[in-house]
PDB file of C-alpha atoms (C1' of nucleotides) in Angstrom:
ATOM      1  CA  UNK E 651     118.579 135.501 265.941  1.00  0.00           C
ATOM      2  CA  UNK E 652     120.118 138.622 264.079  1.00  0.00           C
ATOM      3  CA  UNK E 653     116.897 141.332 263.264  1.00  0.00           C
ATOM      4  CA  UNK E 654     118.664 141.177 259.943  1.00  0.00           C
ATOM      5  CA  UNK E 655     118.301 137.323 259.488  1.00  0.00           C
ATOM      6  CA  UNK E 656     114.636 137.990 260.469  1.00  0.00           C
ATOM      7  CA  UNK E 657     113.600 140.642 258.716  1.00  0.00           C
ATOM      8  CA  UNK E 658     114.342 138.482 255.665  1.00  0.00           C
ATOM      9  CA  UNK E 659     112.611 135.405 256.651  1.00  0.00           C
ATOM     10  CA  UNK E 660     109.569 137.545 257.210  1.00  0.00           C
ATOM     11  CA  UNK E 661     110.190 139.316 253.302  1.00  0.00           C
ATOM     12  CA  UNK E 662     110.602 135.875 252.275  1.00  0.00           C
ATOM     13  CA  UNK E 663     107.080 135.243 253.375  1.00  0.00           C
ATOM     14  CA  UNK E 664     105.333 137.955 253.043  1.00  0.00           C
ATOM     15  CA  UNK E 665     104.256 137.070 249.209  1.00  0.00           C
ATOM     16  CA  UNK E 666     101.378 135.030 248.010  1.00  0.00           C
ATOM     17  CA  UNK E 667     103.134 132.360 246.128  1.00  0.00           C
ATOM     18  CA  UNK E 668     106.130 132.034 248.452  1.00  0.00           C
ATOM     19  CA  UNK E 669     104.216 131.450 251.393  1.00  0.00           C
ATOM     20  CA  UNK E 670     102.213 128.819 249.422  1.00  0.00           C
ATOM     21  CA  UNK E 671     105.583 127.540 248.601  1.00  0.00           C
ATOM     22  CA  UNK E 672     106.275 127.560 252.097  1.00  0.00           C
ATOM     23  CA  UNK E 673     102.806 125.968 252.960  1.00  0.00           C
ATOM     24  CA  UNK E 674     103.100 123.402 250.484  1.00  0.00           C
ATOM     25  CA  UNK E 675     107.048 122.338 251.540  1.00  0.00           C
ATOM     26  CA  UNK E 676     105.603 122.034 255.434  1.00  0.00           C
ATOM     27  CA  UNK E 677     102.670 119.526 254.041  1.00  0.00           C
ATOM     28  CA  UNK E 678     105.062 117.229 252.318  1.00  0.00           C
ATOM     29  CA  UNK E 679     107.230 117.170 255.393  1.00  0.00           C
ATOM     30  CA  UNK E 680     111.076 116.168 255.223  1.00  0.00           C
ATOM     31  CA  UNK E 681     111.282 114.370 252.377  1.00  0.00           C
ATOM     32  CA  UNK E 682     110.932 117.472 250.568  1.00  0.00           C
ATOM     33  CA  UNK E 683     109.153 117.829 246.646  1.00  0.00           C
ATOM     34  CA  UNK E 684     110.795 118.379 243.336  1.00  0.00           C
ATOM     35  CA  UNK E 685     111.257 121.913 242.182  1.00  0.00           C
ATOM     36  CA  UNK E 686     109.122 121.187 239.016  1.00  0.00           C
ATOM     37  CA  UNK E 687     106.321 119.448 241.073  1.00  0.00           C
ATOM     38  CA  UNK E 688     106.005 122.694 243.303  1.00  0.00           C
ATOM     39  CA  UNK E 689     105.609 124.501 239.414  1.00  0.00           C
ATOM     40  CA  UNK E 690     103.243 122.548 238.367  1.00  0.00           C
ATOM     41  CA  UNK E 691     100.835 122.185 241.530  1.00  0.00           C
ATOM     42  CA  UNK E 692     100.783 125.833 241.670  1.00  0.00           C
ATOM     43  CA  UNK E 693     100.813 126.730 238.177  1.00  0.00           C
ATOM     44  CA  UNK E 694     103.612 128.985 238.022  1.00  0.00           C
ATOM     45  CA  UNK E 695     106.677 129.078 235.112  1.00  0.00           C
ATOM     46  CA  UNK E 696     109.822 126.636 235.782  1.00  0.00           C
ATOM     47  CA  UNK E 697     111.779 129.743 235.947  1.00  0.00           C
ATOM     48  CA  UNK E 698     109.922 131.923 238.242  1.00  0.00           C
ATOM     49  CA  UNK E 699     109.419 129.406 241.029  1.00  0.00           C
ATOM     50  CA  UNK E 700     113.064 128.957 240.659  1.00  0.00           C
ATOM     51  CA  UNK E 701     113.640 132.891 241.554  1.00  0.00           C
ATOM     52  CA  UNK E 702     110.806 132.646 244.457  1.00  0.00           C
ATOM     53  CA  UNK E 703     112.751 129.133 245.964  1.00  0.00           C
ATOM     54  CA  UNK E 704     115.831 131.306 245.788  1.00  0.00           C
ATOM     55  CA  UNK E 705     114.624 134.066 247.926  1.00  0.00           C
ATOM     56  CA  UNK E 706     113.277 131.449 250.604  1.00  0.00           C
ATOM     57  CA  UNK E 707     116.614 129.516 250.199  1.00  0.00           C
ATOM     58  CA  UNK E 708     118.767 132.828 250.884  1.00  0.00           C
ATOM     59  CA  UNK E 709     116.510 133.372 253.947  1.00  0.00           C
ATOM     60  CA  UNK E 710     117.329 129.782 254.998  1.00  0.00           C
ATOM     61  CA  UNK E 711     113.684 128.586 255.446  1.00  0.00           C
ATOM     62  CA  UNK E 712     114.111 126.198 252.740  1.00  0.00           C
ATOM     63  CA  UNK E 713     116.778 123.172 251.852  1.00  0.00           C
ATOM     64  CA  UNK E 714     117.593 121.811 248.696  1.00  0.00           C
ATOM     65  CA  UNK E 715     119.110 118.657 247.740  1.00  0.00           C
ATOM     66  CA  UNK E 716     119.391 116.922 244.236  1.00  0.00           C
ATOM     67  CA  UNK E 717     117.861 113.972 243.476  1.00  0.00           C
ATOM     68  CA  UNK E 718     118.544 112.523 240.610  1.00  0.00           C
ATOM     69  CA  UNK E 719     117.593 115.165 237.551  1.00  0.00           C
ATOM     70  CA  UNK E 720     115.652 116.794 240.473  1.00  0.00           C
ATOM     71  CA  UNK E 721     116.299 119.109 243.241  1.00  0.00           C
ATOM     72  CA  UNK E 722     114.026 118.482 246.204  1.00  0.00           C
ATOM     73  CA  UNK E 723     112.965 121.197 248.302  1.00  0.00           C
ATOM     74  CA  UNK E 724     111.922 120.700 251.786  1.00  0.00           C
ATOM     75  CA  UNK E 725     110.691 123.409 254.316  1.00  0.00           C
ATOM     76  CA  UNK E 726     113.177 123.744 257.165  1.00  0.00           C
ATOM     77  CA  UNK E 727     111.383 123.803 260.736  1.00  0.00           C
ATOM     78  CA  UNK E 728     114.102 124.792 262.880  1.00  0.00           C
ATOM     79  CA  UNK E 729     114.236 128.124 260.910  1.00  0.00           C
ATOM     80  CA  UNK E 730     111.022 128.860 261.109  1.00  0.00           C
ATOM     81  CA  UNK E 731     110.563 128.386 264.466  1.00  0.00           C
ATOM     82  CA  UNK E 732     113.921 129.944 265.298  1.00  0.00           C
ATOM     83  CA  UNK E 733     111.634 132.936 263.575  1.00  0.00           C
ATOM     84  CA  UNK E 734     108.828 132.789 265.535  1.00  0.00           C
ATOM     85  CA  UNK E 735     110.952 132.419 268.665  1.00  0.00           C
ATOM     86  CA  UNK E 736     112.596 135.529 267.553  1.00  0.00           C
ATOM     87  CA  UNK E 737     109.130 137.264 267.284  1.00  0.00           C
ATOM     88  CA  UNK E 738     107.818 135.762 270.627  1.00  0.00           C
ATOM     89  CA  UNK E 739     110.990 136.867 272.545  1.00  0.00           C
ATOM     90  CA  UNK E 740     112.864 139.384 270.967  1.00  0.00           C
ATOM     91  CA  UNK E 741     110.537 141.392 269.342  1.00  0.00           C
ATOM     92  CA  UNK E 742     107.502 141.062 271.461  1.00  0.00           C
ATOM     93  CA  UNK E 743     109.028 140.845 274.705  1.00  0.00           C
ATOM     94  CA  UNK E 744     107.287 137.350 275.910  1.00  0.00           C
ATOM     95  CA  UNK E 745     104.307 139.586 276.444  1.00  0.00           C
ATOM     96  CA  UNK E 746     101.366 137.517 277.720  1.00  0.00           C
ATOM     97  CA  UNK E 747      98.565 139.717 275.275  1.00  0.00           C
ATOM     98  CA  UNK E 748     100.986 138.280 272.510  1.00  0.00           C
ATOM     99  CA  UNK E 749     101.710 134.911 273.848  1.00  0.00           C
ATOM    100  CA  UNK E 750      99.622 133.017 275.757  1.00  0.00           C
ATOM    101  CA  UNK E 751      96.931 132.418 273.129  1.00  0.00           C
ATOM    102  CA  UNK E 752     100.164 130.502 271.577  1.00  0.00           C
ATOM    103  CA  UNK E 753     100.504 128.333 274.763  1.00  0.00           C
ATOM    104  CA  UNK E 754      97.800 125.614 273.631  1.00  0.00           C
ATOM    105  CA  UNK E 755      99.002 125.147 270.419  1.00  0.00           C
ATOM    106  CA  UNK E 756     102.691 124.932 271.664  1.00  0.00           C
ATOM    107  CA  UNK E 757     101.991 123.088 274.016  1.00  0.00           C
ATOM    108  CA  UNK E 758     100.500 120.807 272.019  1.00  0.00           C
ATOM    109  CA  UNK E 759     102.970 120.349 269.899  1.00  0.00           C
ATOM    110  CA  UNK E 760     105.762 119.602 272.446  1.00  0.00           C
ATOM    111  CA  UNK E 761     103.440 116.915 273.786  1.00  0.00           C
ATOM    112  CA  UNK E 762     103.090 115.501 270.366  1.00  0.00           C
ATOM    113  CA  UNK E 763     106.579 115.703 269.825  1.00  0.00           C
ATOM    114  CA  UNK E 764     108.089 113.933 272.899  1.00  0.00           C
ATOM    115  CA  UNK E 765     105.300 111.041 272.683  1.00  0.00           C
ATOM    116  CA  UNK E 766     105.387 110.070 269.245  1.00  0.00           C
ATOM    117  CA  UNK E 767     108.678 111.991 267.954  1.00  0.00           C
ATOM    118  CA  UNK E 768     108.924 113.438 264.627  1.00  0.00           C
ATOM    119  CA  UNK E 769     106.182 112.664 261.446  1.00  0.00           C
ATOM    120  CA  UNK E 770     106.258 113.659 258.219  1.00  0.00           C
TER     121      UNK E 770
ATOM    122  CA  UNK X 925      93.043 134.769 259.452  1.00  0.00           C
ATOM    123  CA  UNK X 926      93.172 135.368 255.781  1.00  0.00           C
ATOM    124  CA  UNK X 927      96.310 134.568 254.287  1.00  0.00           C
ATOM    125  CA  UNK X 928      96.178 138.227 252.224  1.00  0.00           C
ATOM    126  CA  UNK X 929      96.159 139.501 255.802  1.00  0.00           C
ATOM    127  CA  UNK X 930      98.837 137.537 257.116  1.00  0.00           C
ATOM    128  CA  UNK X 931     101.267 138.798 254.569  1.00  0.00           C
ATOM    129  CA  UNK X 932     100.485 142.168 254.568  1.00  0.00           C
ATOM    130  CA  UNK X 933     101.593 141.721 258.072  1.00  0.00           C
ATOM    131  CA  UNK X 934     104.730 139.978 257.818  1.00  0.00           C
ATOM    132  CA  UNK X 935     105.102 142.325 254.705  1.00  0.00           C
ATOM    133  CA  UNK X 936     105.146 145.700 257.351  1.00  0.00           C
ATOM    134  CA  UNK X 937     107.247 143.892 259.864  1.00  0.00           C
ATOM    135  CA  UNK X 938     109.759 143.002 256.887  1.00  0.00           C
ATOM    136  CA  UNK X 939     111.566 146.435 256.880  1.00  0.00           C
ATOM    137  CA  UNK X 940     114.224 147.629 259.355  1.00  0.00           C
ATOM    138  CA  UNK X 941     112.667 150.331 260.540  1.00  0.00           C
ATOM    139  CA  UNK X 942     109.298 149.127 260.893  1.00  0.00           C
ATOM    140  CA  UNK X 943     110.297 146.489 262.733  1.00  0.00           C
ATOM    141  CA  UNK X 944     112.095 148.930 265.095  1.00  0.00           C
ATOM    142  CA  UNK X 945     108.885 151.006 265.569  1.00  0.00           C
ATOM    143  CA  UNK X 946     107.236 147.878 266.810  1.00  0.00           C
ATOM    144  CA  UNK X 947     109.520 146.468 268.733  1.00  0.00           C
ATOM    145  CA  UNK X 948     109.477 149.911 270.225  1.00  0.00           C
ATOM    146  CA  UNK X 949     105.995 150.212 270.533  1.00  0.00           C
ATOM    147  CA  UNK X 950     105.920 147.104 271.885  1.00  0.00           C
ATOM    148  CA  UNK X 951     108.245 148.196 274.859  1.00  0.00           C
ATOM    149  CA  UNK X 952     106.364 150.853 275.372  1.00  0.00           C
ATOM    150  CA  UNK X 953     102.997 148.928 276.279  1.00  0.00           C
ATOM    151  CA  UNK X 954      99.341 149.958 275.947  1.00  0.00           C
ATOM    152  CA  UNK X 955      99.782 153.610 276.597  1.00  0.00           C
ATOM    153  CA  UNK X 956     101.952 154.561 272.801  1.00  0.00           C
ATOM    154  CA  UNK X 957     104.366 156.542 272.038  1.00  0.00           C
ATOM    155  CA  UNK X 958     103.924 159.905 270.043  1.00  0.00           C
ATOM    156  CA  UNK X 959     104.643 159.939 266.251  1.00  0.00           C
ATOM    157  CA  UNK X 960     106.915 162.321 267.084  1.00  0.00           C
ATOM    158  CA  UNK X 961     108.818 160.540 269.703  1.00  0.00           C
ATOM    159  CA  UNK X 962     109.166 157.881 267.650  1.00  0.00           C
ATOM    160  CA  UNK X 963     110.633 159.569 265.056  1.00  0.00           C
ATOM    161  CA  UNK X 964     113.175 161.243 267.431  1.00  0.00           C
ATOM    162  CA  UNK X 965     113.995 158.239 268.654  1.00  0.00           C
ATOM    163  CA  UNK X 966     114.505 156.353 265.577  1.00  0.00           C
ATOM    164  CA  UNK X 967     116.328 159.292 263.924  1.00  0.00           C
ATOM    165  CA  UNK X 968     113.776 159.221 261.105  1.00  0.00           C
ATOM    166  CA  UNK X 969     112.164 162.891 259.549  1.00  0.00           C
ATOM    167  CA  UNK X 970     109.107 162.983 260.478  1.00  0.00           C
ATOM    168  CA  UNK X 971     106.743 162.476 257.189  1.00  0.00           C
ATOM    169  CA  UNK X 972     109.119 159.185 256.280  1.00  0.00           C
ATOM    170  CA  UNK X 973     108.017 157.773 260.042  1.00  0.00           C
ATOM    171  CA  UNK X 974     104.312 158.826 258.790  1.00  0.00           C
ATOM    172  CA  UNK X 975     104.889 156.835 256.065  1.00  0.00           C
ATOM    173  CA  UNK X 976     105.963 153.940 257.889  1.00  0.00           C
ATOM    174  CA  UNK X 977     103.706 154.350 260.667  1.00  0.00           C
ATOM    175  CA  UNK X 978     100.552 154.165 257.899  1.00  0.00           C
ATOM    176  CA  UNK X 979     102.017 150.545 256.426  1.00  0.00           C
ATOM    177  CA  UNK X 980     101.964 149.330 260.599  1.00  0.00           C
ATOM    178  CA  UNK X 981      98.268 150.608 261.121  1.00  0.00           C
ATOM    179  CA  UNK X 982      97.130 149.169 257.238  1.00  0.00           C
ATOM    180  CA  UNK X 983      98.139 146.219 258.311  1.00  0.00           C
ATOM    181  CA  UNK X 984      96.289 146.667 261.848  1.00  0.00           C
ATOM    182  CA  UNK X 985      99.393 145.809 263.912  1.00  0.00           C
ATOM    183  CA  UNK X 986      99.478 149.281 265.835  1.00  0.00           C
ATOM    184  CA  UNK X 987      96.609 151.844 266.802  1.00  0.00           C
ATOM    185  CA  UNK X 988      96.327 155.289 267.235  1.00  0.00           C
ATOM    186  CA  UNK X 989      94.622 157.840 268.833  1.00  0.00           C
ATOM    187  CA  UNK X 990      94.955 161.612 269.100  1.00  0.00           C
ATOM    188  CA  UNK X 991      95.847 162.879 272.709  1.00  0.00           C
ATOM    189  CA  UNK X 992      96.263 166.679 272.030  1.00  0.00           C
ATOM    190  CA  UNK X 993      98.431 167.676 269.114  1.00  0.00           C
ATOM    191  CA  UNK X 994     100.156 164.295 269.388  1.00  0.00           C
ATOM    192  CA  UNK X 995      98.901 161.058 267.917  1.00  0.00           C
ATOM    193  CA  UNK X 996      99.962 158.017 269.998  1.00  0.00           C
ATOM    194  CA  UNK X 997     100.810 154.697 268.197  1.00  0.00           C
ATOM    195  CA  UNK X 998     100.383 151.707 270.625  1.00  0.00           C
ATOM    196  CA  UNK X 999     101.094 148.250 269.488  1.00  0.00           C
ATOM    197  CA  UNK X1000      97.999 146.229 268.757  1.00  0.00           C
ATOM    198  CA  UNK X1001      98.897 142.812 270.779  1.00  0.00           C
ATOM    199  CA  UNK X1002      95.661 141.092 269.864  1.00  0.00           C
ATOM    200  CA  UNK X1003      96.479 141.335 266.079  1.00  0.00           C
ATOM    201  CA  UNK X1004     100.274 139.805 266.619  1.00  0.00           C
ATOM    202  CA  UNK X1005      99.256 137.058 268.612  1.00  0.00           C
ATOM    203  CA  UNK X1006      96.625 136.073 265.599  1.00  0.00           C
ATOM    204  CA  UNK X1007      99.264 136.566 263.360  1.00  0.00           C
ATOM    205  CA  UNK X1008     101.781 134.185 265.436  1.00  0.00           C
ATOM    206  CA  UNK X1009      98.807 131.533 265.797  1.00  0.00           C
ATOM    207  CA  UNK X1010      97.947 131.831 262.149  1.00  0.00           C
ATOM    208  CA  UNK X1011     101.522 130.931 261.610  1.00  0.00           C
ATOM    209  CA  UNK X1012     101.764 128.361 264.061  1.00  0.00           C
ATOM    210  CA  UNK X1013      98.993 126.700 262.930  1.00  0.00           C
ATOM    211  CA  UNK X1014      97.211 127.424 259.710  1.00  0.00           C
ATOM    212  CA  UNK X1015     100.958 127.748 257.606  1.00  0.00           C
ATOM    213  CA  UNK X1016     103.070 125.570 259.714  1.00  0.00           C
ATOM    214  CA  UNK X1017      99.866 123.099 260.900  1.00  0.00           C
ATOM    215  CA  UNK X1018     101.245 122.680 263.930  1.00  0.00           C
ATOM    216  CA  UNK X1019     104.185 120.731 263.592  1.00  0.00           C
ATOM    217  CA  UNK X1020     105.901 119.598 266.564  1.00  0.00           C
ATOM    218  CA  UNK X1021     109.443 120.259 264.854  1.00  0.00           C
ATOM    219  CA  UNK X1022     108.416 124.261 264.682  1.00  0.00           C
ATOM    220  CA  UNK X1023     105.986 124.876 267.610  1.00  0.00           C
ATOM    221  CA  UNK X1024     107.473 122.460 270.237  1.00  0.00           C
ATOM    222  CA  UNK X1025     110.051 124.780 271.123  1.00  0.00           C
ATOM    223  CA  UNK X1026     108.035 127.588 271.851  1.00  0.00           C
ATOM    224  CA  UNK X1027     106.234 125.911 274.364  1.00  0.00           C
ATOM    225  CA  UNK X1028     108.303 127.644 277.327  1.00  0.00           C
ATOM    226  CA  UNK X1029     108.204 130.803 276.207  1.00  0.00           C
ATOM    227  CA  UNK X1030     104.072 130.448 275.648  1.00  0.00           C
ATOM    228  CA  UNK X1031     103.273 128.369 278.949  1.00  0.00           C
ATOM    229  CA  UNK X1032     105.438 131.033 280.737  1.00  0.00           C
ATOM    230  CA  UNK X1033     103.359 134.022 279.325  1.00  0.00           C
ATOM    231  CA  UNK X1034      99.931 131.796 279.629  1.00  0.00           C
ATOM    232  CA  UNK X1035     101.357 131.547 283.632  1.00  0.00           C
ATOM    233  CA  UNK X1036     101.759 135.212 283.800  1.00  0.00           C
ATOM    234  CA  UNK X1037      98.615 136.373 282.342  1.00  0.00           C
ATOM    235  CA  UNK X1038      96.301 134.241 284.830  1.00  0.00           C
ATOM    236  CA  UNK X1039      97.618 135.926 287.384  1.00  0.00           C
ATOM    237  CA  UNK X1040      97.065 139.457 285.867  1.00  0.00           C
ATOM    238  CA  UNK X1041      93.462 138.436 285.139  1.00  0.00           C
ATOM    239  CA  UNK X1042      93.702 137.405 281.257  1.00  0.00           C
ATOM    240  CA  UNK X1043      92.538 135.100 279.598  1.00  0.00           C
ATOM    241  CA  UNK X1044      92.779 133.941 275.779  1.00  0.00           C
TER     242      UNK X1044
ATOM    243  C1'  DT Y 234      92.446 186.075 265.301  1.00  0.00           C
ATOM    244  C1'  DC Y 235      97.642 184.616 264.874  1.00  0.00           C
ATOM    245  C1'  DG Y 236     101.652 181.864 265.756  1.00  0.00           C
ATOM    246  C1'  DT Y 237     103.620 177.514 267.142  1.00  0.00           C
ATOM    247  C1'  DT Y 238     103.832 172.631 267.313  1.00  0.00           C
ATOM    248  C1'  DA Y 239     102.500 167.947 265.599  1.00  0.00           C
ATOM    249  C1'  DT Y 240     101.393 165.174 262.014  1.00  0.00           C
ATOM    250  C1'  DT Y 241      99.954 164.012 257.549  1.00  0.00           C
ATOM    251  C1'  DT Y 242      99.473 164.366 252.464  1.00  0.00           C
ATOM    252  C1'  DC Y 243     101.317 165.360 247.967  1.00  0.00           C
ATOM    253  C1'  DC Y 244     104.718 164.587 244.834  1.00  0.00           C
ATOM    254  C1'  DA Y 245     108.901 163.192 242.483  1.00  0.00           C
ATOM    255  C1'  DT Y 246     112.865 160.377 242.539  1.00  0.00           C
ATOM    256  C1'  DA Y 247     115.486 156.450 243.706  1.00  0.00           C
ATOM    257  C1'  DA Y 248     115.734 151.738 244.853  1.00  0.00           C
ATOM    258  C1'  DG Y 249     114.123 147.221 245.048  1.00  0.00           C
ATOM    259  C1'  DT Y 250     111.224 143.186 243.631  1.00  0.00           C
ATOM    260  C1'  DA Y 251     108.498 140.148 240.462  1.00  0.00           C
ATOM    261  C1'  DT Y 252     107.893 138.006 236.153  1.00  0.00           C
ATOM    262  C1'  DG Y 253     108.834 135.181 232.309  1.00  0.00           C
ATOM    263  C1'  DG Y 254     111.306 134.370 227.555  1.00  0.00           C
ATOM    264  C1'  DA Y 255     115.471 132.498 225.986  1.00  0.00           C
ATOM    265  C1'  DA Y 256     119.752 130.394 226.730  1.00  0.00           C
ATOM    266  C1'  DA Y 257     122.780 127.786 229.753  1.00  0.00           C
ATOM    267  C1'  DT Y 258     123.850 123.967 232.933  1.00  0.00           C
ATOM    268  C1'  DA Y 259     123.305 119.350 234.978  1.00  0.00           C
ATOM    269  C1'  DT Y 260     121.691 114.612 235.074  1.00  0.00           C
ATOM    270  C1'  DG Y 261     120.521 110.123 233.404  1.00  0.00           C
ATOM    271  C1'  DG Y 262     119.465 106.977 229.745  1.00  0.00           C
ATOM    272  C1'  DA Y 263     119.943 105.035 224.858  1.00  0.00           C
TER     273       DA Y 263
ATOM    274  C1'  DT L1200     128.028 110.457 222.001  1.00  0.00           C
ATOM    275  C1'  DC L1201     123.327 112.450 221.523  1.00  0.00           C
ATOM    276  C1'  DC L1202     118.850 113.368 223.369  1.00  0.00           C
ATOM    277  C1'  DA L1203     115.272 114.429 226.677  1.00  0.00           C
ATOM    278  C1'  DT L1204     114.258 116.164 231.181  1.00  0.00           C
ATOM    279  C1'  DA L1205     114.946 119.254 235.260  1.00  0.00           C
ATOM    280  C1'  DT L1206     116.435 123.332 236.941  1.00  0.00           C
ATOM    281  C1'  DT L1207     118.851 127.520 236.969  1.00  0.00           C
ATOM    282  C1'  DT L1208     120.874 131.860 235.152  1.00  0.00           C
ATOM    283  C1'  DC L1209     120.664 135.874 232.260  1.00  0.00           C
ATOM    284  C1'  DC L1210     118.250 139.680 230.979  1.00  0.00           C
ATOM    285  C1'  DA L1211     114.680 143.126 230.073  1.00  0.00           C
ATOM    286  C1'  DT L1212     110.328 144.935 231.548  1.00  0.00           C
ATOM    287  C1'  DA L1213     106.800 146.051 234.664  1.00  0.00           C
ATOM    288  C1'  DC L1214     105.550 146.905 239.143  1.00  0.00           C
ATOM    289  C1'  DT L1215     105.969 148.159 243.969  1.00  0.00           C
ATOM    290  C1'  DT L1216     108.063 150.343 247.812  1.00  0.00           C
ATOM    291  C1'  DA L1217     111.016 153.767 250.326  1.00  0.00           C
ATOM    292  C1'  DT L1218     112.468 158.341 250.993  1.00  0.00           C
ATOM    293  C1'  DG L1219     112.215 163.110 252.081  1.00  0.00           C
ATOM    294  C1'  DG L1220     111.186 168.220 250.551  1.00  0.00           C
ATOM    295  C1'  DA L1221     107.394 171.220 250.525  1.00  0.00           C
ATOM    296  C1'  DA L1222     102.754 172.286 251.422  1.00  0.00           C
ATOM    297  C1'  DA L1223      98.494 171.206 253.867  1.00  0.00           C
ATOM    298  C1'  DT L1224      95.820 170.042 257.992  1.00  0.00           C
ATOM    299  C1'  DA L1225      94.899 169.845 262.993  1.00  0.00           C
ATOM    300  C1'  DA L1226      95.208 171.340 267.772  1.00  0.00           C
ATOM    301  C1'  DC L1227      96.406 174.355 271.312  1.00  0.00           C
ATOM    302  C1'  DG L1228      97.368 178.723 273.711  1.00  0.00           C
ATOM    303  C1'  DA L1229      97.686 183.789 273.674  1.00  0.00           C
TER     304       DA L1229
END
DNA sequence: TCGTTATTTCCATAAGTATGGAAATATGGA
DNA sequence: TCCATATTTCCATACTTATGGAAATAACGA
């Protein structure tokens, strides 16, 4: 991954009510929620989620598809942990102080993930 | 880890040349780098870096120290690592579909540190 | 003490980001 | 077609962050 493409995934973060955006889209899994159900459960103007789902959009850690009347917006895993791989590798250097408190949860998840496949 | 935390993290990592200082920092292991090397190395005036260099520690993601008329900035590994896990798990719970694939790079450091004597 | 080096703080300016009202666009149903 | 709903775009305002010149602080050696 570009540092470029990076640094903007981590912008697109690095604010309260995008990251519970971002929170919220990883809870409802693929399916993905309408853009005016995200509004409402965290209380936030029609238009001004619409400018935060933008910036997560541009960043590519979020996809959009239109429903019906809706758009649904679902958190895109592969980005983030092409992200996170980025930080692990390229930016930390695989260092052990960094990474191998990571190992358990990672490793984990892989097990999860090749017994029982994907959830949501 | 808090979630204010978290983000003020990501927030200092979200900027070019921030990044580069810790990526830098990072290279440069426990010992640090002088401000001033840093800033000769990055090409930056000096009282920008200082700038910079005050977001990093805010956010507790490098230390200092004084060593003579320098001050060293060292990366602070601990504090990355919690803010990987917190992503791992606390934003991204988990999921197979974002933490699976960072299983190699993980297990590898998790190898590498037993046999240097660390343990998470 | 003084002079030199290293770094930070102060300050102003420039640039970027967040927010939400109002209007525009898109969809589906009557 | 007309209407209601869902979302976005436009736009202005407020807020935050980045930058670097100049002055201040800190440490060392003579």
């Amino acid at each position: 991954m570009e540092s470029d493409l990076a640094i903007k995934r981590l912008a697109a973060l690095a604010q309260e009510s995008r990251l519970a955006v971002f929170r919220l889209l990883v809870k409802a899994g693929k399916g993905g929620v309408a853009a005016g159900d995200i509004a409402r459960a965290l209380g936030v103007p029609a238009n001004t989620l619409s400018a935060q789902l933008g910036v997560l959009a541009n960043a590519g850690l979020v996809l959009s598809r239109r429903d019906g009347r809706s758009i649904l917006y679902a958190a895109d895993f592969d980005a983030m942990g092409a992200l996170l791989l980025y930080l692990m590798e390229d930016c930390c250097q695989g260092r052990p102080e960094v990474c191998a408190p990571l190992a358990e949860v990672a490793s984990r998840a892989a097990c999860c993930s090749e017994k029982q496949g994907v959830r949501s």
